[in-house]
Amino acid sequence: MTEIKEILVPDIGDFEGVEVIEILVAPGDSIHIEDPLVSLESDKAAMEIPAEVAGTVREVKVKLGEKVSQGDPLITLEVSDASATTEDTPPTTKTEPETAKPEPAALEQAAEQNVIQKPTAAAAVQRRPTPASTIDEARFSKAHASPAIRKFARELGADLGQINGSGPSGRILKQDVKDWIKQTLTTTGSGNTLGIEPMPEIDFSQFGEIQTLPLTRINQLTGKFLHRNWVNIPHVTQFDEADITELENFRKQLNEENKKEGTRITVLAFLMKALVSALKQYPRFNSSLDHTGENIILKKYVNIGVAMDTPAGLVVPVIRDCERKSLIELATELIETSQRARDKKLSPGDMQGGCISISSLGGIGGTAFTPIVNAPEVAILGVSRAQIKPVYQDGEFVPRLMLPLSLSYDHRVIDGANGARFTAYLSKVLSDTRRLLL
Ligand code: CAO
């Protein structure tokens, strides 16, 4: 027997008037228990509302941008088997007498009203199978996406396994699928953006003993993201050195003075200060290309991403409003953020909104490297291990502590001369930290 159940907004804590930021299902979708239905976002948190019963979506009762509170209706579901519900009727569902099933046209209208758009004409063109649309079923089924998005991706031949999710917890959103399709359509037709052959599958066991280890979720996400940036951005890396002999003396003195408070200032905090100053001097480094690729968007704030090595993989949390923070505040926030990164306590929001990134390998070693730009940012500063080197000054060689800098930038936005000016400026302010006061 078919029953109609209404899914209501559950108890979401002390929140009233929470915004619907995403609708993850459409009329006609079959959903299972725990499938996410809608995403809500307050100014403090984002949350998904999961299905507490399985069934077929009959009507979506909310619209994108609408504000909802506990008890408001979200979705009506046709539940064909009463056993699909939990034993006690959940407090967030309400049974209604069955009414006549809406005509398909009405369903479509409801879907449109709820901004779950049908594929556009452009998308319809994308239905033509292309080599890139071959779906890897295993990866597709593991992808983090709602039933509506799965259906949408299937209609367009989009392989969810190849798409980076930009939603909460890396969930794939409709826009991600559209972006992927757009990018795929601009390929040469061989299934990747460079038009080169994919890597061959090799059975390494024929050469000796092997062990297969799965990549962590962070490894997989980061890998896709880095690959995208590597092939899309024309990178140039500018190398330079900064004489940090005085800075190091000052740093040690500060750490001595702050011993009691326990705040440890590393070179990284000074680098962030120096970047704030350099971005003021060269605002083009604090920009992003807009979606047309014809304009750059200059940012008046300075949020710095810091690459952090954690047991689960590389993460790049963003330290916000660096232009308003003191050296000690930056140092404290770095310690606190790297601890949260290692404890896997960062949220997706902590990783967004960066203007430029720093990748510091100085604590480990190396003389130089070529970091990959963290798009939509246009530059990233790589830092290697400082070493005492003989520097020729006033007719003699003197030992100075030299810090290697490797600045990668997007050559579409920044030309070579400015790349060199930027690192020369960084070198100047790091060599004489009084200049940071100017
Ligand atoms: N030269 C010489 N010594 C350096 C240095 C440098 N450039 N940078 C740091 N050090 C020293 C520190 O002073 C510290 O020594 P003390 O204990 O004697 O003070 C030691 O190395 C360890 O520093 P740290 O790495 O713990 O601290 P940090 O603030 O420099 O960096 C963090 C913090 C989170 C960025 C770092 O731990 C990290 O994860 N780095 C890896 C980043 C990464 O993976 N990048 C690659 C991304 S792919 O492009």
CSV table of C-alpha atoms in Angstrom, one decimal, residues 216 218-219 308-314 341-344:
chain,number,residue,atom,x,y,z
A,216,THR,CA,43.1,8.6,1.4
A,218,ILE,CA,42.2,13.9,1.1
A,219,ASN,CA,44.8,12.4,-1.3
A,308,MET,CA,50.0,21.8,6.0
A,309,ASP,CA,51.3,18.3,5.9
A,310,THR,CA,49.0,15.9,8.0
A,311,PRO,CA,49.0,12.1,8.3
A,312,ALA,CA,45.9,12.1,6.1
A,313,GLY,CA,47.4,14.2,3.4
A,314,LEU,CA,48.0,17.8,2.3
A,341,ALA,CA,44.5,20.1,10.6
A,342,ARG,CA,46.3,17.2,12.2
A,343,ASP,CA,43.2,16.3,14.3
A,344,LYS,CA,41.1,16.4,11.1
